[in-house]
Coordinates of C-alpha atoms in Angstrom, one line a residue:
Chain A
M1 CA 111.3 38.2 -32.0
A2 CA 112.5 34.6 -31.8
G3 CA 110.2 31.9 -33.2
E4 CA 106.6 31.0 -32.5
P5 CA 105.1 32.7 -29.4
L6 CA 104.8 30.5 -26.4
L7 CA 102.2 32.7 -24.9
S8 CA 100.3 35.4 -26.7
V9 CA 97.8 37.6 -25.0
E10 CA 95.4 39.4 -27.3
G11 CA 93.1 42.3 -26.4
L12 CA 92.8 41.2 -22.8
C13 CA 90.3 43.2 -20.8
V14 CA 89.6 42.8 -17.0
E15 CA 86.8 44.6 -15.3
F16 CA 86.1 45.1 -11.6
K17 CA 82.7 45.7 -10.2
G18 CA 82.6 48.2 -7.3
A19 CA 80.5 50.6 -5.5
R20 CA 81.2 53.2 -8.2
G21 CA 80.3 51.0 -11.1
I22 CA 82.6 49.0 -13.4
A23 CA 86.2 49.7 -13.6
R24 CA 88.3 48.5 -16.5
V25 CA 91.6 47.5 -14.9
L26 CA 93.0 46.0 -18.1
N27 CA 91.9 47.5 -21.4
G28 CA 93.0 45.6 -24.5
V29 CA 96.4 44.3 -23.4
S30 CA 98.3 42.4 -26.1
L31 CA 101.6 40.7 -25.4
S32 CA 103.6 37.8 -26.5
V33 CA 106.6 35.7 -25.2
A34 CA 108.5 33.1 -27.1
A35 CA 110.3 30.1 -25.6
G36 CA 113.7 31.2 -24.2
E37 CA 112.7 34.8 -24.3
T38 CA 112.4 37.3 -21.5
L39 CA 109.6 39.8 -21.7
G40 CA 109.8 42.7 -19.2
I41 CA 106.7 44.4 -18.2
V42 CA 107.3 47.8 -16.6
G43 CA 105.0 50.4 -15.2
E44 CA 104.1 52.2 -12.0
S45 CA 102.0 50.5 -9.3
G46 CA 98.4 50.3 -10.4
S47 CA 99.2 50.2 -14.1
G48 CA 98.0 46.6 -14.5
K49 CA 101.2 44.6 -14.6
S50 CA 100.3 42.1 -11.9
M51 CA 96.7 42.0 -13.0
T52 CA 97.9 40.9 -16.5
A53 CA 99.9 38.1 -14.8
L54 CA 97.0 37.0 -12.7
A55 CA 94.7 37.1 -15.8
V56 CA 97.0 34.8 -17.7
L57 CA 96.7 32.2 -15.0
R58 CA 93.0 33.0 -14.6
L59 CA 93.5 34.0 -11.0
V60 CA 91.7 37.4 -11.1
P61 CA 89.7 37.5 -7.9
D62 CA 86.1 36.8 -9.1
P63 CA 84.0 38.4 -7.8
P64 CA 84.5 41.4 -8.0
G65 CA 86.9 41.0 -11.0
R66 CA 86.1 39.4 -14.4
I67 CA 88.0 38.8 -17.6
S68 CA 85.6 40.4 -20.0
A69 CA 87.4 40.1 -23.3
G70 CA 90.4 38.8 -25.1
R71 CA 92.3 35.6 -25.6
V72 CA 95.3 34.1 -23.8
L73 CA 96.9 31.6 -26.1
F74 CA 99.3 29.3 -24.6
R75 CA 100.9 27.1 -27.3
G76 CA 97.8 27.8 -29.3
E77 CA 95.3 26.8 -26.6
D78 CA 93.0 29.6 -25.3
L79 CA 93.4 29.5 -21.6
L80 CA 90.3 31.6 -21.1
Q81 CA 88.2 28.8 -22.6
A82 CA 90.0 26.0 -20.6
S83 CA 88.1 24.0 -18.0
T84 CA 88.9 24.5 -14.3
P85 CA 90.7 21.1 -14.0
R86 CA 92.7 21.9 -17.1
M87 CA 93.7 25.3 -15.6
R88 CA 94.8 23.6 -12.4
D89 CA 96.9 21.2 -14.4
I90 CA 98.5 24.2 -16.2
R91 CA 99.2 26.2 -13.1
G92 CA 102.4 25.3 -11.5
N93 CA 103.0 22.6 -14.1
K94 CA 103.2 24.5 -17.5
I95 CA 103.1 28.0 -16.2
S96 CA 104.6 29.0 -12.9
M97 CA 104.7 32.2 -11.0
I98 CA 106.8 33.7 -8.3
F99 CA 105.8 36.7 -6.2
Q100 CA 107.2 39.9 -4.9
E101 CA 107.2 39.0 -1.2
P102 CA 109.2 35.9 -0.4
M103 CA 108.5 36.7 3.3
T104 CA 104.8 35.9 3.0
S105 CA 104.7 33.6 -0.1
L106 CA 105.7 30.5 1.9
N107 CA 103.2 28.8 4.3
P108 CA 104.7 29.4 7.8
V109 CA 103.4 26.2 9.3
F110 CA 105.0 23.7 6.9
T111 CA 108.7 23.1 6.2
V112 CA 110.0 24.3 2.9
G113 CA 110.6 20.7 1.9
A114 CA 107.0 19.8 2.4
Q115 CA 105.9 22.7 0.3
I116 CA 108.1 21.8 -2.6
C117 CA 107.0 18.2 -2.3
E118 CA 103.5 19.3 -2.5
T119 CA 103.9 20.6 -6.1
L120 CA 105.7 17.4 -7.0
T121 CA 102.9 15.3 -5.6
L122 CA 100.2 17.4 -7.2
H123 CA 101.5 17.4 -10.7
L124 CA 104.0 14.5 -11.0
G125 CA 102.6 12.1 -8.5
L126 CA 105.9 11.9 -6.7
R127 CA 105.7 10.9 -3.0
G128 CA 107.8 10.0 -0.1
E129 CA 111.5 9.4 -0.7
A130 CA 111.3 10.2 -4.4
A131 CA 109.7 13.6 -3.8
R132 CA 112.2 14.3 -1.1
R133 CA 115.1 13.5 -3.4
R134 CA 113.8 15.6 -6.2
S135 CA 113.1 18.5 -3.8
I136 CA 116.6 18.4 -2.6
E137 CA 117.9 18.4 -6.1
L138 CA 115.7 21.4 -6.8
L139 CA 117.0 23.2 -3.8
K140 CA 120.5 22.5 -5.0
D141 CA 119.6 23.8 -8.5
V142 CA 118.7 27.2 -7.0
R143 CA 122.1 27.2 -5.1
I144 CA 120.8 26.7 -1.6
P145 CA 123.7 25.5 0.5
A146 CA 123.1 22.5 2.8
A147 CA 120.0 21.7 0.9
E148 CA 119.4 18.4 2.8
Q149 CA 119.3 20.4 6.0
R150 CA 117.2 23.3 4.6
F151 CA 114.6 20.8 3.4
D152 CA 113.4 20.3 7.0
E153 CA 113.4 23.9 8.0
Y154 CA 110.6 26.3 8.3
P155 CA 110.3 29.5 6.3
H156 CA 111.0 31.7 9.3
Q157 CA 114.5 30.2 9.6
L158 CA 115.5 31.4 6.1
S159 CA 116.6 34.8 4.9
G160 CA 114.6 36.7 2.3
G161 CA 117.0 35.8 -0.6
M162 CA 116.8 32.1 0.5
R163 CA 113.1 32.2 0.6
Q164 CA 112.9 33.6 -2.9
R165 CA 115.2 30.8 -4.0
V166 CA 112.8 28.3 -2.4
M167 CA 110.0 30.0 -4.3
I168 CA 111.9 29.6 -7.5
A169 CA 112.7 26.0 -6.7
M170 CA 108.9 25.4 -6.2
A171 CA 108.1 27.2 -9.4
M172 CA 110.7 25.1 -11.2
A173 CA 109.5 21.8 -9.7
C174 CA 107.6 20.7 -12.8
E175 CA 110.0 22.4 -15.3
P176 CA 107.4 24.8 -16.6
S177 CA 107.7 26.3 -20.1
L178 CA 106.8 29.7 -18.8
L179 CA 107.7 31.5 -15.6
I180 CA 106.0 34.7 -14.5
A181 CA 108.1 36.6 -12.0
D182 CA 106.1 39.4 -10.4
E183 CA 108.7 41.8 -9.0
P184 CA 110.8 38.9 -7.7
T185 CA 113.5 41.1 -6.3
T186 CA 111.7 44.2 -5.0
A187 CA 111.8 43.0 -1.4
L188 CA 115.5 42.0 -1.5
D189 CA 118.6 44.0 -1.3
V190 CA 120.7 44.8 -4.4
T191 CA 123.3 42.1 -4.0
V192 CA 120.8 39.4 -3.5
Q193 CA 118.8 40.9 -6.4
A194 CA 121.8 40.3 -8.7
Q195 CA 122.1 36.7 -7.5
I196 CA 118.4 36.0 -8.1
F197 CA 118.6 37.5 -11.6
D198 CA 121.7 35.4 -12.4
L199 CA 119.9 32.3 -11.2
L200 CA 116.8 33.1 -13.3
R201 CA 118.9 33.7 -16.3
E202 CA 120.8 30.5 -15.8
I203 CA 117.7 28.4 -15.4
Q204 CA 116.1 30.0 -18.4
K205 CA 119.1 29.3 -20.5
A206 CA 119.3 25.7 -19.4
R207 CA 115.6 25.0 -20.0
G208 CA 114.7 27.3 -22.8
M209 CA 111.9 28.6 -20.7
G210 CA 109.9 31.8 -21.5
L211 CA 110.1 34.4 -18.8
I212 CA 107.8 37.3 -18.0
L213 CA 109.5 39.7 -15.6
I214 CA 107.2 42.2 -14.0
T215 CA 109.0 45.1 -12.4
H216 CA 109.0 48.8 -11.9
D217 CA 112.8 48.9 -12.1
M218 CA 114.2 50.0 -15.4
G219 CA 117.6 48.8 -14.4
A220 CA 116.2 45.2 -14.0
I221 CA 114.7 45.5 -17.5
A222 CA 117.9 46.7 -19.0
E223 CA 119.7 43.8 -17.4
M224 CA 117.2 41.0 -18.0
A225 CA 114.7 41.6 -20.7
D226 CA 114.9 40.8 -24.4
R227 CA 111.8 42.8 -25.1
V228 CA 109.9 45.2 -22.9
A229 CA 106.2 46.2 -22.7
V230 CA 105.5 49.5 -20.9
M231 CA 102.1 49.5 -19.2
Y232 CA 100.0 52.4 -18.1
G233 CA 96.4 52.7 -17.0
G234 CA 95.7 49.1 -18.0
R235 CA 97.1 49.4 -21.5
V236 CA 100.4 48.5 -23.1
V237 CA 101.5 52.0 -24.3
E238 CA 104.8 50.9 -25.8
E239 CA 106.4 47.7 -26.7
G240 CA 109.6 46.7 -28.5
T241 CA 113.1 45.2 -28.0
T242 CA 114.7 46.4 -24.8
R243 CA 117.4 48.2 -26.8
D244 CA 114.9 50.0 -29.0
V245 CA 112.7 51.1 -26.2
L246 CA 115.4 52.2 -23.8
D247 CA 117.5 53.9 -26.4
H248 CA 114.7 55.4 -28.5
P249 CA 111.6 55.7 -26.3
Q250 CA 108.6 56.9 -28.2
H251 CA 105.9 57.3 -25.6
P252 CA 106.2 60.2 -23.2
Y253 CA 105.5 57.9 -20.3
T254 CA 108.4 55.6 -21.3
K255 CA 110.7 58.7 -21.6
G256 CA 109.5 59.8 -18.1
L257 CA 110.2 56.4 -16.6
I258 CA 113.7 56.3 -18.1
A259 CA 114.4 59.8 -16.9
C260 CA 113.5 58.8 -13.4
V261 CA 116.3 56.3 -13.0
P262 CA 119.0 58.0 -11.0
D263 CA 122.3 58.3 -12.7
L264 CA 125.2 56.8 -10.6
D265 CA 127.8 58.2 -13.0
Q266 CA 127.2 61.8 -12.4
E267 CA 129.7 63.8 -10.3
V268 CA 129.1 63.5 -6.6
G269 CA 129.4 67.3 -6.2
E270 CA 126.8 68.4 -8.6
R271 CA 123.7 66.7 -7.5
H272 CA 120.5 67.3 -9.5
A273 CA 117.1 66.8 -8.1
L274 CA 115.8 63.5 -9.3
T275 CA 113.4 63.7 -12.2
E276 CA 109.8 62.6 -11.6
I277 CA 106.7 62.3 -13.5
P278 CA 104.2 64.8 -12.0
G279 CA 101.0 63.4 -10.6
V280 CA 100.0 59.8 -9.8
V281 CA 98.6 56.9 -11.7
P282 CA 94.9 57.7 -12.1
S283 CA 92.5 55.5 -10.1
V284 CA 90.8 52.9 -12.2
W285 CA 87.6 54.7 -11.3
D286 CA 88.7 57.9 -12.9
L287 CA 89.8 56.7 -16.3
Q288 CA 88.0 58.7 -18.9
Q289 CA 88.0 58.6 -22.6
G290 CA 91.3 59.2 -24.3
C291 CA 94.8 58.4 -23.3
P292 CA 95.1 57.5 -19.6
F293 CA 98.4 59.4 -19.4
A294 CA 97.0 62.6 -20.9
D295 CA 96.7 64.4 -17.6
R296 CA 100.3 63.9 -16.6
C297 CA 101.8 64.2 -20.1
D298 CA 103.7 67.4 -21.0
E299 CA 103.3 66.6 -24.7
A300 CA 99.5 66.2 -24.5
I301 CA 97.5 67.6 -27.4
A302 CA 93.8 67.9 -28.0
P303 CA 93.0 64.4 -29.3
C304 CA 94.7 62.8 -26.3
R305 CA 91.8 63.8 -24.1
T306 CA 89.1 62.5 -26.4
S307 CA 90.1 59.2 -27.9
M308 CA 92.7 56.5 -27.4
P309 CA 95.4 56.5 -30.0
A310 CA 95.7 53.3 -32.0
D311 CA 98.9 51.3 -31.9
V312 CA 101.6 52.3 -34.4
V313 CA 104.1 49.6 -35.3
S314 CA 107.4 50.0 -37.1
N315 CA 110.2 47.4 -37.0
G316 CA 108.5 45.5 -34.2
H317 CA 108.4 48.7 -32.0
R318 CA 104.8 49.4 -31.1
V319 CA 103.6 52.6 -29.5
A320 CA 100.2 54.1 -28.7
C321 CA 100.5 57.9 -28.7
W322 CA 98.9 60.7 -30.7
Q323 CA 102.3 62.5 -30.8
R324 CA 103.7 59.7 -33.1
P325 CA 101.5 60.0 -36.1
G326 CA 104.3 59.5 -38.5
E327 CA 103.7 56.0 -39.6
R328 CA 100.0 55.9 -38.9
A329 CA 98.1 54.3 -41.6
Chain B
M1 CA 126.8 33.4 12.2
S2 CA 130.1 32.0 11.2
A3 CA 132.7 34.5 10.0
H4 CA 134.5 32.1 7.8
G5 CA 132.4 32.3 4.7
T6 CA 131.0 28.8 5.2
S7 CA 127.2 28.6 5.5
P8 CA 126.1 29.3 9.0
P9 CA 125.1 26.3 11.0
A10 CA 121.3 26.1 10.6
P11 CA 119.5 26.9 13.8
Q12 CA 117.9 23.9 15.4
A13 CA 114.7 23.3 13.4
L14 CA 111.8 23.6 15.8
S15 CA 108.4 23.0 14.3
P16 CA 105.8 25.6 15.4
T17 CA 104.0 22.8 17.3
R18 CA 107.1 21.8 19.3
E19 CA 107.9 25.4 19.9
A20 CA 104.3 25.9 21.3
I21 CA 104.6 22.8 23.5
A22 CA 107.9 24.1 24.9
M23 CA 106.2 27.4 25.6
F24 CA 103.2 25.7 27.2
V25 CA 105.3 23.6 29.5
R26 CA 107.0 26.7 30.9
R27 CA 103.7 28.1 32.1
R28 CA 103.1 26.8 35.6
A29 CA 99.4 27.7 35.8
A30 CA 98.7 25.8 32.6
I31 CA 100.6 22.7 33.9
A32 CA 98.7 22.9 37.1
G33 CA 95.5 23.0 35.1
L34 CA 96.6 20.1 33.0
V35 CA 97.5 18.0 36.1
L36 CA 94.1 18.9 37.7
L37 CA 92.2 18.0 34.6
A38 CA 94.2 14.7 34.2
L39 CA 93.2 13.9 37.8
I40 CA 89.6 14.6 37.3
V41 CA 89.4 12.7 34.0
G42 CA 91.4 9.9 35.4
V43 CA 89.1 9.4 38.4
S44 CA 86.0 9.7 36.3
L45 CA 87.3 7.1 33.8
I46 CA 88.9 4.7 36.2
G47 CA 86.9 5.3 39.4
P48 CA 83.7 3.5 38.3
V49 CA 85.8 0.5 37.2
V50 CA 87.6 0.0 40.5
Y51 CA 84.9 1.3 42.8
D52 CA 81.9 -0.8 42.1
A53 CA 78.7 0.8 43.4
D54 CA 75.5 2.2 42.0
P55 CA 75.3 6.0 42.5
F56 CA 71.5 5.7 42.7
D57 CA 71.6 3.1 45.6
I58 CA 70.7 4.0 49.1
A59 CA 74.0 3.8 50.9
A60 CA 73.3 5.6 54.2
A61 CA 70.5 7.3 56.1
P62 CA 69.2 10.3 54.2
L63 CA 71.0 13.6 54.9
T64 CA 73.9 11.9 56.7
P65 CA 76.6 14.7 57.1
P66 CA 80.1 14.1 55.7
G67 CA 82.7 12.4 57.9
T68 CA 80.9 9.2 58.7
S69 CA 82.4 5.9 57.7
E70 CA 79.4 4.8 55.5
A71 CA 79.3 8.1 53.6
W72 CA 82.6 10.1 53.7
L73 CA 81.1 13.1 51.9
G74 CA 77.7 12.5 53.3
S75 CA 74.5 11.4 51.7
D76 CA 71.7 13.3 50.0
Q77 CA 68.0 13.5 50.9
Q78 CA 67.4 10.0 49.4
G79 CA 70.4 8.5 51.1
R80 CA 72.6 8.3 48.0
D81 CA 76.3 8.5 48.6
V82 CA 77.7 11.9 47.5
L83 CA 81.2 10.5 46.9
T84 CA 79.9 7.7 44.7
G85 CA 77.9 10.3 42.8
L86 CA 81.0 12.4 42.3
V87 CA 83.0 9.4 41.0
Y88 CA 80.2 8.3 38.7
G89 CA 78.9 11.7 37.7
G90 CA 82.1 12.8 36.1
R91 CA 81.8 10.6 33.1
A92 CA 78.5 12.0 31.9
T93 CA 79.5 15.6 32.6
L94 CA 82.9 15.3 30.8
A95 CA 81.5 13.3 27.9
V96 CA 78.7 15.7 27.3
G97 CA 81.1 18.6 27.6
A98 CA 83.6 17.2 25.2
T99 CA 81.1 16.0 22.7
A100 CA 79.1 19.2 22.7
A101 CA 82.3 21.3 22.3
G102 CA 83.3 18.9 19.5
I103 CA 80.0 19.4 17.7
A104 CA 80.2 23.2 18.2
V105 CA 83.7 23.4 16.8
L106 CA 82.9 21.1 13.9
I107 CA 79.9 23.2 12.9
G108 CA 81.6 26.5 13.7
V109 CA 84.8 25.8 11.8
T110 CA 83.0 24.5 8.7
I111 CA 80.6 27.4 8.5
G112 CA 83.2 30.0 9.4
A113 CA 85.7 28.7 7.0
L114 CA 83.3 28.6 4.1
A115 CA 82.0 32.1 4.9
G116 CA 85.4 33.6 5.3
F117 CA 86.9 32.0 2.3
F118 CA 84.2 32.5 -0.3
G119 CA 82.9 35.8 1.0
G120 CA 80.1 37.5 -0.9
I121 CA 76.7 35.9 -0.9
V122 CA 77.9 32.7 0.8
D123 CA 79.3 34.8 3.7
E124 CA 76.1 36.8 3.9
M125 CA 73.9 33.8 4.1
L126 CA 76.0 31.8 6.5
M127 CA 76.5 34.7 8.9
R128 CA 72.8 35.4 8.9
V129 CA 72.3 31.8 10.0
A130 CA 74.9 32.3 12.7
E131 CA 73.3 35.4 13.9
F132 CA 69.9 33.6 14.1
F133 CA 71.5 31.1 16.5
Q134 CA 73.3 33.8 18.3
V135 CA 70.3 35.9 19.2
L136 CA 68.3 33.0 20.4
P137 CA 68.6 32.6 24.2
A138 CA 70.9 29.7 24.1
L139 CA 69.8 28.0 27.3
L140 CA 66.2 28.3 26.4
F141 CA 66.8 26.9 23.0
A142 CA 68.8 24.0 24.4
M143 CA 66.0 23.3 26.8
V144 CA 63.5 23.2 24.0
L145 CA 65.7 20.7 22.1
A146 CA 66.3 18.6 25.2
T147 CA 62.5 18.4 26.0
L148 CA 61.5 17.7 22.4
F149 CA 63.6 14.6 22.3
S150 CA 64.3 12.0 25.0
P151 CA 67.0 13.5 27.2
S152 CA 69.8 11.1 26.4
L153 CA 73.4 12.2 26.7
I154 CA 73.8 12.4 22.9
V155 CA 70.7 14.6 22.5
I156 CA 71.9 16.9 25.3
A157 CA 75.4 17.1 23.7
L158 CA 73.8 17.9 20.3
A159 CA 71.5 20.5 21.9
I160 CA 74.5 22.3 23.5
G161 CA 76.6 22.0 20.4
V162 CA 73.9 23.3 18.1
V163 CA 73.4 26.4 20.2
S164 CA 77.0 27.2 20.9
W165 CA 78.8 27.2 17.5
P166 CA 78.4 30.8 16.4
P167 CA 81.3 32.3 18.3
T168 CA 83.6 29.6 16.8
A169 CA 82.2 30.3 13.4
R170 CA 82.9 34.0 13.8
L171 CA 86.4 33.4 14.9
T172 CA 87.1 31.0 12.1
R173 CA 85.6 33.4 9.5
A174 CA 87.8 36.2 10.7
E175 CA 90.9 34.0 10.5
F176 CA 90.0 32.8 7.0
L177 CA 89.2 36.3 5.9
K178 CA 92.6 37.4 7.0
L179 CA 94.6 34.4 5.8
R180 CA 93.0 34.0 2.3
E181 CA 94.6 37.3 1.3
L182 CA 98.1 36.2 2.1
D183 CA 100.6 35.5 -0.6
F184 CA 101.1 31.9 0.2
V185 CA 97.5 31.2 -0.5
A186 CA 97.9 32.9 -3.9
A187 CA 101.1 30.9 -4.4
E188 CA 99.1 27.7 -3.7
R189 CA 96.6 28.6 -6.4
V190 CA 99.5 29.3 -8.8
I191 CA 100.8 25.8 -8.3
G192 CA 97.3 24.5 -9.2
A193 CA 96.0 23.4 -5.8
S194 CA 92.2 22.8 -5.6
T195 CA 89.9 25.0 -3.5
G196 CA 89.3 22.2 -1.0
R197 CA 93.0 21.7 -0.5
I198 CA 93.5 25.5 0.0
L199 CA 90.7 25.6 2.5
W200 CA 91.6 22.6 4.7
K201 CA 95.2 21.9 4.1
V202 CA 96.7 25.4 3.6
I203 CA 94.5 27.9 5.5
L204 CA 93.1 25.8 8.3
P205 CA 96.5 24.8 9.7
N206 CA 97.4 28.5 9.9
A207 CA 94.1 29.3 11.6
L208 CA 94.4 26.5 14.2
P209 CA 96.1 28.3 17.1
P210 CA 93.2 30.6 18.0
L211 CA 90.8 27.8 17.2
I212 CA 92.4 25.3 19.6
V213 CA 92.2 27.9 22.3
S214 CA 88.6 28.6 21.6
A215 CA 87.8 24.9 21.5
T216 CA 89.3 24.5 24.9
F217 CA 87.2 27.2 26.4
A218 CA 84.2 25.7 24.5
I219 CA 84.6 22.5 26.6
G220 CA 84.4 24.5 29.8
T221 CA 81.3 26.4 28.6
A222 CA 79.7 23.1 27.5
I223 CA 80.2 21.6 30.9
L224 CA 78.6 24.5 32.6
F225 CA 75.8 24.3 30.1
E226 CA 75.3 20.6 30.8
A227 CA 75.2 21.4 34.5
S228 CA 72.6 24.0 33.9
L229 CA 70.4 21.7 31.9
S230 CA 70.7 18.9 34.5
F231 CA 70.1 21.4 37.3
L232 CA 66.8 22.3 35.6
G233 CA 65.9 18.7 35.4
L234 CA 66.4 18.4 31.7
G235 CA 69.4 16.1 31.8
D236 CA 69.4 12.3 31.4
P237 CA 67.7 11.2 34.7
N238 CA 69.2 7.7 34.4
R239 CA 72.8 8.8 34.2
M240 CA 74.4 10.3 37.3
S241 CA 76.0 13.7 36.6
W242 CA 77.3 16.5 38.7
G243 CA 74.6 18.8 37.4
L244 CA 71.9 16.3 38.3
M245 CA 73.3 16.0 41.8
I246 CA 73.1 19.8 42.3
G247 CA 69.6 19.8 40.7
S248 CA 68.2 17.1 42.9
G249 CA 69.8 18.5 46.1
R250 CA 68.8 22.1 45.5
S251 CA 65.7 22.1 47.7
Y252 CA 67.7 20.8 50.7
M253 CA 70.5 23.2 50.1
L254 CA 70.3 24.8 53.6
T255 CA 70.0 21.6 55.6
C256 CA 72.2 19.4 53.4
W257 CA 74.9 21.7 52.0
W258 CA 77.2 18.9 51.1
A259 CA 74.9 17.3 48.5
V260 CA 75.2 20.4 46.3
T261 CA 78.6 21.8 47.3
F262 CA 80.8 18.9 46.4
P263 CA 79.5 18.4 42.9
G264 CA 79.5 22.2 42.4
L265 CA 83.1 22.2 43.5
M266 CA 83.9 19.4 40.9
I267 CA 82.4 21.4 38.2
F268 CA 84.2 24.5 39.3
L269 CA 87.6 22.7 39.4
T270 CA 87.0 21.1 36.0
V271 CA 86.1 24.4 34.3
L272 CA 89.0 26.1 36.2
A273 CA 91.5 23.5 35.0
I274 CA 90.2 23.8 31.4
S275 CA 90.5 27.6 31.6
L276 CA 94.0 27.4 32.9
I277 CA 94.9 25.1 30.0
G278 CA 93.2 27.4 27.6
D279 CA 95.1 30.4 28.9
G280 CA 98.4 28.5 28.6
L281 CA 97.6 27.4 25.1
N282 CA 96.7 31.0 24.2
D283 CA 100.1 32.1 25.4
A284 CA 101.9 29.3 23.7
L285 CA 100.1 29.6 20.4
N286 CA 99.8 33.3 20.0
P287 CA 103.3 34.7 19.7
K288 CA 102.0 38.3 19.7
L289 CA 100.5 38.0 23.1
R290 CA 103.6 36.2 24.2
E291 CA 105.8 39.3 23.5
R292 CA 103.5 41.5 25.5
R293 CA 104.2 39.7 28.7

């Protein structure tokens, strides 16, 4: 881990109230990111990745959702205690976020230029020609050709990759110290995906920005992340440096996820059926005591179904599994 | 697309507004409606200025049929010139129609937007209020309001506006419910925009197309409403309006058809013109409907 954490999330819990009672969507999530570092968060849909991101920005839909416990320390300041105006100042200014769907993340009735200018006006007070100049600079920074022209275009005139670049330009407008990218390339094809990753890496390097990359793509993690947190059922089940986690996965879920990545190197003739993790992510309403993964885990033992294992840490590699009792205190 | 590796020439940037205008202009019925409405509004606005007469004055012998030189379109049972009435009556009718529609849209959009955006208890309460107004017999309620206060044009416009906002509120609520879930609204929160900004500057512009259409039709409905109230004698008796002309001529309808037919025709043409415009706007502003044709 490099230096002081920029953002550290401690024991974050989010609950949703519904017809069937209260569901714990996040259950004691702890994470940290340092400046200049990339933290990857992986997990299947419904494991709580995006909810973690929303909770950090205090954007959990409330009601029905509620952040019920934990701390989100951004440079030592607990965001969960911050006032609403303070939060508005942080969003987009200190912490930015980009979304999965560039097709729908831009407002269709305004030009992309107007939308970038809006952020500049909101946080930096830039207006008119100054805002326009800065926006065009930002568009150039994200490698949009003919930026002056694109400034006056509407989102529907841009391709998916272009729109994601515009989203990144918007997110970068105030030079935030932390960027949360929620599946930024899922909706794009692979070549564009590589370009977007290159761009993110470049910007991160130039600005020493912390990056949280949320994805379900192990390949993207391997390529981008310094450290990785594996989430399942609203918990971080394993966390460590990318190399450690990918090379020596400890949690059965992590092993399963890695096994699911198709291997392009194998002979074309001998095709194997793709590996899969049996079953689906349990609904948040069905989470019982014990490890949320127990029902799908082929290594499950008796305690897995009765209580949640505590985190075991060795050399910065953290895992929560009853099968790893070795270093348990 | 260019095949030479250079960036493709950007397609001509057409704003959604200009695109809609281009679409609207191509619809002949809508243009006909626009021309018709412009004529009616023009005559109503300019007519009284250039044609100086009092619509309540006796201009000819009572019940003069149309076609005479002192009363081209005839006179009613009190000898008032029907043509003068038509020229002067448009102002009140159109003003009340537009104001009432404006009031209905203002109330409807505000209530619908708040209900759709905030949901939950806010939505429940506002929609119960809307239902209360919706289940009241609108004409009856407007009649009560108009009789309670002195029947001036403003009171009548208010009465019509207050009873006719629920459909606009429902439409707005539905649009906001749909739009608030979209990613660009979330993106707006992420950049730190305030709730007020998200409501009126982000979601509302996206909800405008159906609202413009509904506001157009609301004007037509409000004009009919005003005519009904005037017909029932609840309009402003000191201001000539088409509804008032029909109302006062109704007992002589069989002997003096012209006193009710011409103002009726004016109301019909006005509402028709507005409906044609509304239809055209609907086609122009709703791309999904456009594809179906």
